[in-house]
């Protein structure tokens, strides 16, 4: 391990082999390795004690073999990783101190060594639940905010439709929902949309694609905007659903914009300034389901829907 | 007829019946009716002598039964219509005088009654061929200009790909072509694009859709823009080709914008200020194929490719 200092047990969730289809609990194993709680001499990294891990669609995606310019599959035999919240145990980096709370991509393990903390955010507001920083105040919440405020730019009175609303975006827009439906239970998506949006849709936050997008296109209004974000399990790369109605974007003058939330991370403090007060005032109600203990993470992941509501609490310290 | 004044023969191209598939010469008939050369008493309309008619994809499209919010099928038994250039013979409208040259949608006939001239443009620059006003200086040229300059907004050094370049847009961008291919002769569109754009594509002017769009998406660069314009025969509404690769717009952060040139008509003079000097200086070379005589219009249309290069000269006066 190097670095000297205390070496302790480190429980980890390991991917056994790359999976096909929906991941099962038995595709993962909880093993114990050891870790030094001191960063290596000369390193600018961190040692972090993990507090919360996100049970999220893209962890499931990375358990499969896939190709993507921004992400890679997990390495079988190694600890899985994903967005999480942690506390700095030791730091070789000038911007982080022991005791700092942070969020970013950490291992599915009790302690993680972070070699390059440059992509981590420090948590300055701990008066809200820390678990929020892997959800509504983390990447998924930021995605929702960016898609709506920076990409789609809604105007007063416009109609907004969010597919996959039980996930990231739905969390941020819970308040103000006028109607909702479960698209898996609707035989006719077009009819469901016409029922919920008799006047049509101005803004579509695209999380699903395929047939859903086709149905939405039929119901978009003139000058509509479609914000399309990534990193979700709906990108079933093996069998992409075709889109038939794309020509509609022409006569309806629709703008469709793909975006990746990472590009907007420099605006994270603007996001917090907007959302934190709404959480404190109860204007945004955020629900999470917290599973206690890293050893229960495989079951939580295998049993999860493709939503961002679930958290594993690794340590309550 | 009413209106008094001289009543003369008026040759017209009539659609016999709505067609399926590619229009044939025999789907049209040239008939002679009569017309008064004076506008009706109290009318704010025009009587126009037609000079040039555009042999264009959307005339073919309107010979079929189809539904579109902006256009309708032709009425069988009546004269067809399309973009054309004419000269005002009589005017009840305060903004148009006898002798004015105009362009807009006119009948496929020697003389047309224009009930509402509000959507017509007066031609102020007759030092270039008048036929240009139904092509490069008319709707298709304006479409190309809007798509590139207002929608896609190219920056110095960016790579631009135009599908259907033999049509409207290609005309405006002939100068500066680095490479081209005939997509009907390419078995592998992706390979053809990689050959022509080894560095990838920043801007795609979408005129084709379907498999072409899929191949282009594979070759787009980060932050690419796709300008999608309408009114072309490639919108085969009976069997739209699906698009499989749309998810690529997310990680490549692509903006796809549908537009309709009519929305930009208020900027027509800005367009002329940009393009007219380039035509006069020979920086834009515009090629047309002119068929003489309205009676030859059905053959010209039936034999035309889906491009905007062809013109019927109705009168050379």
mmCIF file with all atom_site columns, N, CA, C and O in Angstrom, chain A residues 89-131:
data_model
loop_
_atom_site.group_PDB
_atom_site.id
_atom_site.type_symbol
_atom_site.label_atom_id
_atom_site.label_alt_id
_atom_site.label_comp_id
_atom_site.label_asym_id
_atom_site.label_entity_id
_atom_site.label_seq_id
_atom_site.pdbx_PDB_ins_code
_atom_site.Cartn_x
_atom_site.Cartn_y
_atom_site.Cartn_z
_atom_site.occupancy
_atom_site.B_iso_or_equiv
_atom_site.pdbx_formal_charge
_atom_site.auth_seq_id
_atom_site.auth_comp_id
_atom_site.auth_asym_id
_atom_site.auth_atom_id
_atom_site.pdbx_PDB_model_num
ATOM 1   N N  . UNK A 1 89  ? -9.987  11.744 4.725   1.00 0.00 ? 89  UNK A N  1
ATOM 2   C CA . UNK A 1 89  ? -9.255  11.179 5.855   1.00 0.00 ? 89  UNK A CA 1
ATOM 3   C C  . UNK A 1 89  ? -7.811  11.659 5.825   1.00 0.00 ? 89  UNK A C  1
ATOM 4   O O  . UNK A 1 89  ? -7.203  11.948 6.851   1.00 0.00 ? 89  UNK A O  1
ATOM 5   N N  . UNK A 1 90  ? -7.255  11.774 4.626   1.00 0.00 ? 90  UNK A N  1
ATOM 6   C CA . UNK A 1 90  ? -5.897  12.319 4.466   1.00 0.00 ? 90  UNK A CA 1
ATOM 7   C C  . UNK A 1 90  ? -5.803  12.949 3.085   1.00 0.00 ? 90  UNK A C  1
ATOM 8   O O  . UNK A 1 90  ? -6.452  12.483 2.142   1.00 0.00 ? 90  UNK A O  1
ATOM 9   N N  . UNK A 1 91  ? -5.030  14.013 2.984   1.00 0.00 ? 91  UNK A N  1
ATOM 10  C CA . UNK A 1 91  ? -4.952  14.734 1.717   1.00 0.00 ? 91  UNK A CA 1
ATOM 11  C C  . UNK A 1 91  ? -3.521  15.128 1.382   1.00 0.00 ? 91  UNK A C  1
ATOM 12  O O  . UNK A 1 91  ? -2.796  15.634 2.242   1.00 0.00 ? 91  UNK A O  1
ATOM 13  N N  . UNK A 1 92  ? -3.128  14.910 0.142   1.00 0.00 ? 92  UNK A N  1
ATOM 14  C CA . UNK A 1 92  ? -1.870  15.433 -0.366  1.00 0.00 ? 92  UNK A CA 1
ATOM 15  C C  . UNK A 1 92  ? -2.119  16.605 -1.289  1.00 0.00 ? 92  UNK A C  1
ATOM 16  O O  . UNK A 1 92  ? -1.209  17.113 -1.946  1.00 0.00 ? 92  UNK A O  1
ATOM 17  N N  . UNK A 1 93  ? -3.380  17.012 -1.386  1.00 0.00 ? 93  UNK A N  1
ATOM 18  C CA . UNK A 1 93  ? -3.779  18.050 -2.333  1.00 0.00 ? 93  UNK A CA 1
ATOM 19  C C  . UNK A 1 93  ? -3.993  19.360 -1.581  1.00 0.00 ? 93  UNK A C  1
ATOM 20  O O  . UNK A 1 93  ? -4.680  19.382 -0.563  1.00 0.00 ? 93  UNK A O  1
ATOM 21  N N  . UNK A 1 94  ? -3.426  20.450 -2.110  1.00 0.00 ? 94  UNK A N  1
ATOM 22  C CA . UNK A 1 94  ? -3.507  21.711 -1.350  1.00 0.00 ? 94  UNK A CA 1
ATOM 23  C C  . UNK A 1 94  ? -4.937  22.221 -1.147  1.00 0.00 ? 94  UNK A C  1
ATOM 24  O O  . UNK A 1 94  ? -5.189  22.967 -0.209  1.00 0.00 ? 94  UNK A O  1
ATOM 25  N N  . UNK A 1 95  ? -5.863  21.819 -2.004  1.00 0.00 ? 95  UNK A N  1
ATOM 26  C CA . UNK A 1 95  ? -7.217  22.361 -1.873  1.00 0.00 ? 95  UNK A CA 1
ATOM 27  C C  . UNK A 1 95  ? -8.134  21.541 -0.973  1.00 0.00 ? 95  UNK A C  1
ATOM 28  O O  . UNK A 1 95  ? -9.280  21.920 -0.753  1.00 0.00 ? 95  UNK A O  1
ATOM 29  N N  . UNK A 1 96  ? -7.640  20.403 -0.531  1.00 0.00 ? 96  UNK A N  1
ATOM 30  C CA . UNK A 1 96  ? -8.476  19.570 0.346   1.00 0.00 ? 96  UNK A CA 1
ATOM 31  C C  . UNK A 1 96  ? -7.746  19.305 1.656   1.00 0.00 ? 96  UNK A C  1
ATOM 32  O O  . UNK A 1 96  ? -6.544  19.050 1.673   1.00 0.00 ? 96  UNK A O  1
ATOM 33  N N  . UNK A 1 97  ? -8.527  19.367 2.741   1.00 0.00 ? 97  UNK A N  1
ATOM 34  C CA . UNK A 1 97  ? -7.974  19.122 4.081   1.00 0.00 ? 97  UNK A CA 1
ATOM 35  C C  . UNK A 1 97  ? -8.689  17.932 4.708   1.00 0.00 ? 97  UNK A C  1
ATOM 36  O O  . UNK A 1 97  ? -9.839  17.645 4.371   1.00 0.00 ? 97  UNK A O  1
ATOM 37  N N  . UNK A 1 98  ? -8.003  17.296 5.622   1.00 0.00 ? 98  UNK A N  1
ATOM 38  C CA . UNK A 1 98  ? -8.634  16.252 6.438   1.00 0.00 ? 98  UNK A CA 1
ATOM 39  C C  . UNK A 1 98  ? -9.930  16.802 7.037   1.00 0.00 ? 98  UNK A C  1
ATOM 40  O O  . UNK A 1 98  ? -9.963  17.923 7.540   1.00 0.00 ? 98  UNK A O  1
ATOM 41  N N  . UNK A 1 99  ? -10.994 16.039 6.952   1.00 0.00 ? 99  UNK A N  1
ATOM 42  C CA . UNK A 1 99  ? -12.289 16.474 7.487   1.00 0.00 ? 99  UNK A CA 1
ATOM 43  C C  . UNK A 1 99  ? -13.207 17.104 6.465   1.00 0.00 ? 99  UNK A C  1
ATOM 44  O O  . UNK A 1 99  ? -14.413 17.233 6.710   1.00 0.00 ? 99  UNK A O  1
ATOM 45  N N  . UNK A 1 100 ? -12.666 17.502 5.311   1.00 0.00 ? 100 UNK A N  1
ATOM 46  C CA . UNK A 1 100 ? -13.538 18.083 4.266   1.00 0.00 ? 100 UNK A CA 1
ATOM 47  C C  . UNK A 1 100 ? -14.559 17.047 3.798   1.00 0.00 ? 100 UNK A C  1
ATOM 48  O O  . UNK A 1 100 ? -14.237 15.872 3.595   1.00 0.00 ? 100 UNK A O  1
ATOM 49  N N  . UNK A 1 101 ? -15.771 17.530 3.557   1.00 0.00 ? 101 UNK A N  1
ATOM 50  C CA . UNK A 1 101 ? -16.793 16.692 2.915   1.00 0.00 ? 101 UNK A CA 1
ATOM 51  C C  . UNK A 1 101 ? -16.726 16.944 1.412   1.00 0.00 ? 101 UNK A C  1
ATOM 52  O O  . UNK A 1 101 ? -16.598 18.096 0.975   1.00 0.00 ? 101 UNK A O  1
ATOM 53  N N  . UNK A 1 102 ? -16.824 15.880 0.645   1.00 0.00 ? 102 UNK A N  1
ATOM 54  C CA . UNK A 1 102 ? -16.681 16.014 -0.808  1.00 0.00 ? 102 UNK A CA 1
ATOM 55  C C  . UNK A 1 102 ? -17.702 15.125 -1.514  1.00 0.00 ? 102 UNK A C  1
ATOM 56  O O  . UNK A 1 102 ? -18.254 14.200 -0.927  1.00 0.00 ? 102 UNK A O  1
ATOM 57  N N  . UNK A 1 103 ? -17.940 15.405 -2.799  1.00 0.00 ? 103 UNK A N  1
ATOM 58  C CA . UNK A 1 103 ? -18.666 14.441 -3.625  1.00 0.00 ? 103 UNK A CA 1
ATOM 59  C C  . UNK A 1 103 ? -18.000 14.322 -4.996  1.00 0.00 ? 103 UNK A C  1
ATOM 60  O O  . UNK A 1 103 ? -17.348 15.252 -5.482  1.00 0.00 ? 103 UNK A O  1
ATOM 61  N N  . UNK A 1 104 ? -18.182 13.153 -5.587  1.00 0.00 ? 104 UNK A N  1
ATOM 62  C CA . UNK A 1 104 ? -17.567 12.851 -6.874  1.00 0.00 ? 104 UNK A CA 1
ATOM 63  C C  . UNK A 1 104 ? -17.633 11.345 -7.084  1.00 0.00 ? 104 UNK A C  1
ATOM 64  O O  . UNK A 1 104 ? -18.424 10.662 -6.427  1.00 0.00 ? 104 UNK A O  1
ATOM 65  N N  . UNK A 1 105 ? -16.832 10.844 -7.980  1.00 0.00 ? 105 UNK A N  1
ATOM 66  C CA . UNK A 1 105 ? -16.878 9.406  -8.258  1.00 0.00 ? 105 UNK A CA 1
ATOM 67  C C  . UNK A 1 105 ? -15.914 8.675  -7.327  1.00 0.00 ? 105 UNK A C  1
ATOM 68  O O  . UNK A 1 105 ? -14.707 8.904  -7.364  1.00 0.00 ? 105 UNK A O  1
ATOM 69  N N  . UNK A 1 106 ? -16.500 7.823  -6.489  1.00 0.00 ? 106 UNK A N  1
ATOM 70  C CA . UNK A 1 106 ? -15.713 7.043  -5.529  1.00 0.00 ? 106 UNK A CA 1
ATOM 71  C C  . UNK A 1 106 ? -15.984 5.556  -5.745  1.00 0.00 ? 106 UNK A C  1
ATOM 72  O O  . UNK A 1 106 ? -16.942 5.179  -6.413  1.00 0.00 ? 106 UNK A O  1
ATOM 73  N N  . UNK A 1 107 ? -15.117 4.745  -5.151  1.00 0.00 ? 107 UNK A N  1
ATOM 74  C CA . UNK A 1 107 ? -15.321 3.307  -5.253  1.00 0.00 ? 107 UNK A CA 1
ATOM 75  C C  . UNK A 1 107 ? -16.493 2.840  -4.410  1.00 0.00 ? 107 UNK A C  1
ATOM 76  O O  . UNK A 1 107 ? -16.887 3.512  -3.448  1.00 0.00 ? 107 UNK A O  1
ATOM 77  N N  . UNK A 1 108 ? -17.037 1.706  -4.794  1.00 0.00 ? 108 UNK A N  1
ATOM 78  C CA . UNK A 1 108 ? -18.065 1.074  -3.942  1.00 0.00 ? 108 UNK A CA 1
ATOM 79  C C  . UNK A 1 108 ? -17.333 0.293  -2.859  1.00 0.00 ? 108 UNK A C  1
ATOM 80  O O  . UNK A 1 108 ? -17.161 -0.925 -2.939  1.00 0.00 ? 108 UNK A O  1
ATOM 81  N N  . UNK A 1 109 ? -16.903 1.041  -1.843  1.00 0.00 ? 109 UNK A N  1
ATOM 82  C CA . UNK A 1 109 ? -16.037 0.483  -0.804  1.00 0.00 ? 109 UNK A CA 1
ATOM 83  C C  . UNK A 1 109 ? -16.073 1.428  0.387   1.00 0.00 ? 109 UNK A C  1
ATOM 84  O O  . UNK A 1 109 ? -16.574 2.550  0.267   1.00 0.00 ? 109 UNK A O  1
ATOM 85  N N  . UNK A 1 110 ? -15.528 0.972  1.506   1.00 0.00 ? 110 UNK A N  1
ATOM 86  C CA . UNK A 1 110 ? -15.581 1.813  2.710   1.00 0.00 ? 110 UNK A CA 1
ATOM 87  C C  . UNK A 1 110 ? -14.646 3.013  2.589   1.00 0.00 ? 110 UNK A C  1
ATOM 88  O O  . UNK A 1 110 ? -15.001 4.121  2.970   1.00 0.00 ? 110 UNK A O  1
ATOM 89  N N  . UNK A 1 111 ? -13.464 2.774  2.058   1.00 0.00 ? 111 UNK A N  1
ATOM 90  C CA . UNK A 1 111 ? -12.484 3.851  1.878   1.00 0.00 ? 111 UNK A CA 1
ATOM 91  C C  . UNK A 1 111 ? -12.006 3.826  0.437   1.00 0.00 ? 111 UNK A C  1
ATOM 92  O O  . UNK A 1 111 ? -11.828 2.753  -0.149  1.00 0.00 ? 111 UNK A O  1
ATOM 93  N N  . UNK A 1 112 ? -11.763 4.995  -0.127  1.00 0.00 ? 112 UNK A N  1
ATOM 94  C CA . UNK A 1 112 ? -11.245 5.061  -1.497  1.00 0.00 ? 112 UNK A CA 1
ATOM 95  C C  . UNK A 1 112 ? -10.007 5.924  -1.536  1.00 0.00 ? 112 UNK A C  1
ATOM 96  O O  . UNK A 1 112 ? -9.916  6.941  -0.831  1.00 0.00 ? 112 UNK A O  1
ATOM 97  N N  . UNK A 1 113 ? -9.073  5.511  -2.383  1.00 0.00 ? 113 UNK A N  1
ATOM 98  C CA . UNK A 1 113 ? -7.935  6.372  -2.716  1.00 0.00 ? 113 UNK A CA 1
ATOM 99  C C  . UNK A 1 113 ? -8.320  7.145  -3.976  1.00 0.00 ? 113 UNK A C  1
ATOM 100 O O  . UNK A 1 113 ? -8.702  6.547  -4.987  1.00 0.00 ? 113 UNK A O  1
ATOM 101 N N  . UNK A 1 114 ? -8.256  8.453  -3.896  1.00 0.00 ? 114 UNK A N  1
ATOM 102 C CA . UNK A 1 114 ? -8.585  9.303  -5.041  1.00 0.00 ? 114 UNK A CA 1
ATOM 103 C C  . UNK A 1 114 ? -7.269  9.871  -5.565  1.00 0.00 ? 114 UNK A C  1
ATOM 104 O O  . UNK A 1 114 ? -6.648  10.708 -4.917  1.00 0.00 ? 114 UNK A O  1
ATOM 105 N N  . UNK A 1 115 ? -6.861  9.389  -6.736  1.00 0.00 ? 115 UNK A N  1
ATOM 106 C CA . UNK A 1 115 ? -5.543  9.822  -7.235  1.00 0.00 ? 115 UNK A CA 1
ATOM 107 C C  . UNK A 1 115 ? -5.582  11.252 -7.750  1.00 0.00 ? 115 UNK A C  1
ATOM 108 O O  . UNK A 1 115 ? -4.624  12.001 -7.599  1.00 0.00 ? 115 UNK A O  1
ATOM 109 N N  . UNK A 1 116 ? -6.693  11.601 -8.417  1.00 0.00 ? 116 UNK A N  1
ATOM 110 C CA . UNK A 1 116 ? -6.804  12.950 -8.966  1.00 0.00 ? 116 UNK A CA 1
ATOM 111 C C  . UNK A 1 116 ? -8.090  13.604 -8.484  1.00 0.00 ? 116 UNK A C  1
ATOM 112 O O  . UNK A 1 116 ? -9.148  13.398 -9.058  1.00 0.00 ? 116 UNK A O  1
ATOM 113 N N  . UNK A 1 117 ? -8.001  14.387 -7.428  1.00 0.00 ? 117 UNK A N  1
ATOM 114 C CA . UNK A 1 117 ? -9.239  14.951 -6.846  1.00 0.00 ? 117 UNK A CA 1
ATOM 115 C C  . UNK A 1 117 ? -9.769  16.162 -7.606  1.00 0.00 ? 117 UNK A C  1
ATOM 116 O O  . UNK A 1 117 ? -10.737 16.788 -7.181  1.00 0.00 ? 117 UNK A O  1
ATOM 117 N N  . UNK A 1 118 ? -9.161  16.483 -8.741  1.00 0.00 ? 118 UNK A N  1
ATOM 118 C CA . UNK A 1 118 ? -9.536  17.694 -9.483  1.00 0.00 ? 118 UNK A CA 1
ATOM 119 C C  . UNK A 1 118 ? -11.004 17.739 -9.876  1.00 0.00 ? 118 UNK A C  1
ATOM 120 O O  . UNK A 1 118 ? -11.567 18.820 -10.032 1.00 0.00 ? 118 UNK A O  1
ATOM 121 N N  . UNK A 1 119 ? -11.628 16.587 -10.046 1.00 0.00 ? 119 UNK A N  1
ATOM 122 C CA . UNK A 1 119 ? -13.029 16.575 -10.474 1.00 0.00 ? 119 UNK A CA 1
ATOM 123 C C  . UNK A 1 119 ? -13.995 16.462 -9.294  1.00 0.00 ? 119 UNK A C  1
ATOM 124 O O  . UNK A 1 119 ? -15.182 16.257 -9.480  1.00 0.00 ? 119 UNK A O  1
ATOM 125 N N  . UNK A 1 120 ? -13.461 16.581 -8.069  1.00 0.00 ? 120 UNK A N  1
ATOM 126 C CA . UNK A 1 120 ? -14.332 16.486 -6.896  1.00 0.00 ? 120 UNK A CA 1
ATOM 127 C C  . UNK A 1 120 ? -14.827 17.864 -6.445  1.00 0.00 ? 120 UNK A C  1
ATOM 128 O O  . UNK A 1 120 ? -14.138 18.874 -6.637  1.00 0.00 ? 120 UNK A O  1
ATOM 129 N N  . UNK A 1 121 ? -15.996 17.866 -5.865  1.00 0.00 ? 121 UNK A N  1
ATOM 130 C CA . UNK A 1 121 ? -16.554 19.104 -5.312  1.00 0.00 ? 121 UNK A CA 1
ATOM 131 C C  . UNK A 1 121 ? -16.518 19.047 -3.804  1.00 0.00 ? 121 UNK A C  1
ATOM 132 O O  . UNK A 1 121 ? -16.849 18.027 -3.202  1.00 0.00 ? 121 UNK A O  1
ATOM 133 N N  . UNK A 1 122 ? -16.154 20.159 -3.201  1.00 0.00 ? 122 UNK A N  1
ATOM 134 C CA . UNK A 1 122 ? -16.217 20.260 -1.754  1.00 0.00 ? 122 UNK A CA 1
ATOM 135 C C  . UNK A 1 122 ? -17.633 20.637 -1.347  1.00 0.00 ? 122 UNK A C  1
ATOM 136 O O  . UNK A 1 122 ? -18.285 21.443 -2.007  1.00 0.00 ? 122 UNK A O  1
ATOM 137 N N  . UNK A 1 123 ? -18.102 20.046 -0.279  1.00 0.00 ? 123 UNK A N  1
ATOM 138 C CA . UNK A 1 123 ? -19.452 20.345 0.230   1.00 0.00 ? 123 UNK A CA 1
ATOM 139 C C  . UNK A 1 123 ? -19.338 21.429 1.295   1.00 0.00 ? 123 UNK A C  1
ATOM 140 O O  . UNK A 1 123 ? -18.722 21.220 2.344   1.00 0.00 ? 123 UNK A O  1
ATOM 141 N N  . UNK A 1 124 ? -19.920 22.597 1.001   1.00 0.00 ? 124 UNK A N  1
ATOM 142 C CA . UNK A 1 124 ? -19.835 23.724 1.933   1.00 0.00 ? 124 UNK A CA 1
ATOM 143 C C  . UNK A 1 124 ? -21.108 23.895 2.755   1.00 0.00 ? 124 UNK A C  1
ATOM 144 O O  . UNK A 1 124 ? -21.128 24.667 3.694   1.00 0.00 ? 124 UNK A O  1
ATOM 145 N N  . UNK A 1 125 ? -22.174 23.231 2.329   1.00 0.00 ? 125 UNK A N  1
ATOM 146 C CA . UNK A 1 125 ? -23.464 23.412 3.010   1.00 0.00 ? 125 UNK A CA 1
ATOM 147 C C  . UNK A 1 125 ? -23.924 22.061 3.525   1.00 0.00 ? 125 UNK A C  1
ATOM 148 O O  . UNK A 1 125 ? -24.456 21.249 2.775   1.00 0.00 ? 125 UNK A O  1
ATOM 149 N N  . UNK A 1 126 ? -23.690 21.846 4.810   1.00 0.00 ? 126 UNK A N  1
ATOM 150 C CA . UNK A 1 126 ? -24.006 20.540 5.392   1.00 0.00 ? 126 UNK A CA 1
ATOM 151 C C  . UNK A 1 126 ? -25.270 20.600 6.236   1.00 0.00 ? 126 UNK A C  1
ATOM 152 O O  . UNK A 1 126 ? -25.554 19.692 7.007   1.00 0.00 ? 126 UNK A O  1
ATOM 153 N N  . UNK A 1 127 ? -26.057 21.664 6.079   1.00 0.00 ? 127 UNK A N  1
ATOM 154 C CA . UNK A 1 127 ? -27.325 21.760 6.810   1.00 0.00 ? 127 UNK A CA 1
ATOM 155 C C  . UNK A 1 127 ? -28.443 20.975 6.132   1.00 0.00 ? 127 UNK A C  1
ATOM 156 O O  . UNK A 1 127 ? -29.524 20.828 6.687   1.00 0.00 ? 127 UNK A O  1
ATOM 157 N N  . UNK A 1 128 ? -28.190 20.503 4.913   1.00 0.00 ? 128 UNK A N  1
ATOM 158 C CA . UNK A 1 128 ? -29.145 19.602 4.249   1.00 0.00 ? 128 UNK A CA 1
ATOM 159 C C  . UNK A 1 128 ? -28.544 18.204 4.314   1.00 0.00 ? 128 UNK A C  1
ATOM 160 O O  . UNK A 1 128 ? -27.335 18.060 4.521   1.00 0.00 ? 128 UNK A O  1
ATOM 161 N N  . UNK A 1 129 ? -29.352 17.157 4.149   1.00 0.00 ? 129 UNK A N  1
ATOM 162 C CA . UNK A 1 129 ? -28.785 15.797 4.253   1.00 0.00 ? 129 UNK A CA 1
ATOM 163 C C  . UNK A 1 129 ? -27.624 15.605 3.281   1.00 0.00 ? 129 UNK A C  1
ATOM 164 O O  . UNK A 1 129 ? -27.726 15.951 2.104   1.00 0.00 ? 129 UNK A O  1
ATOM 165 N N  . UNK A 1 130 ? -26.525 15.057 3.780   1.00 0.00 ? 130 UNK A N  1
ATOM 166 C CA . UNK A 1 130 ? -25.338 14.880 2.938   1.00 0.00 ? 130 UNK A CA 1
ATOM 167 C C  . UNK A 1 130 ? -25.616 13.975 1.743   1.00 0.00 ? 130 UNK A C  1
ATOM 168 O O  . UNK A 1 130 ? -25.002 14.111 0.693   1.00 0.00 ? 130 UNK A O  1
ATOM 169 N N  . UNK A 1 131 ? -26.538 13.052 1.913   1.00 0.00 ? 131 UNK A N  1
ATOM 170 C CA . UNK A 1 131 ? -26.866 12.127 0.825   1.00 0.00 ? 131 UNK A CA 1
ATOM 171 C C  . UNK A 1 131 ? -27.402 12.887 -0.407  1.00 0.00 ? 131 UNK A C  1
ATOM 172 O O  . UNK A 1 131 ? -27.315 12.399 -1.525  1.00 0.00 ? 131 UNK A O  1
#
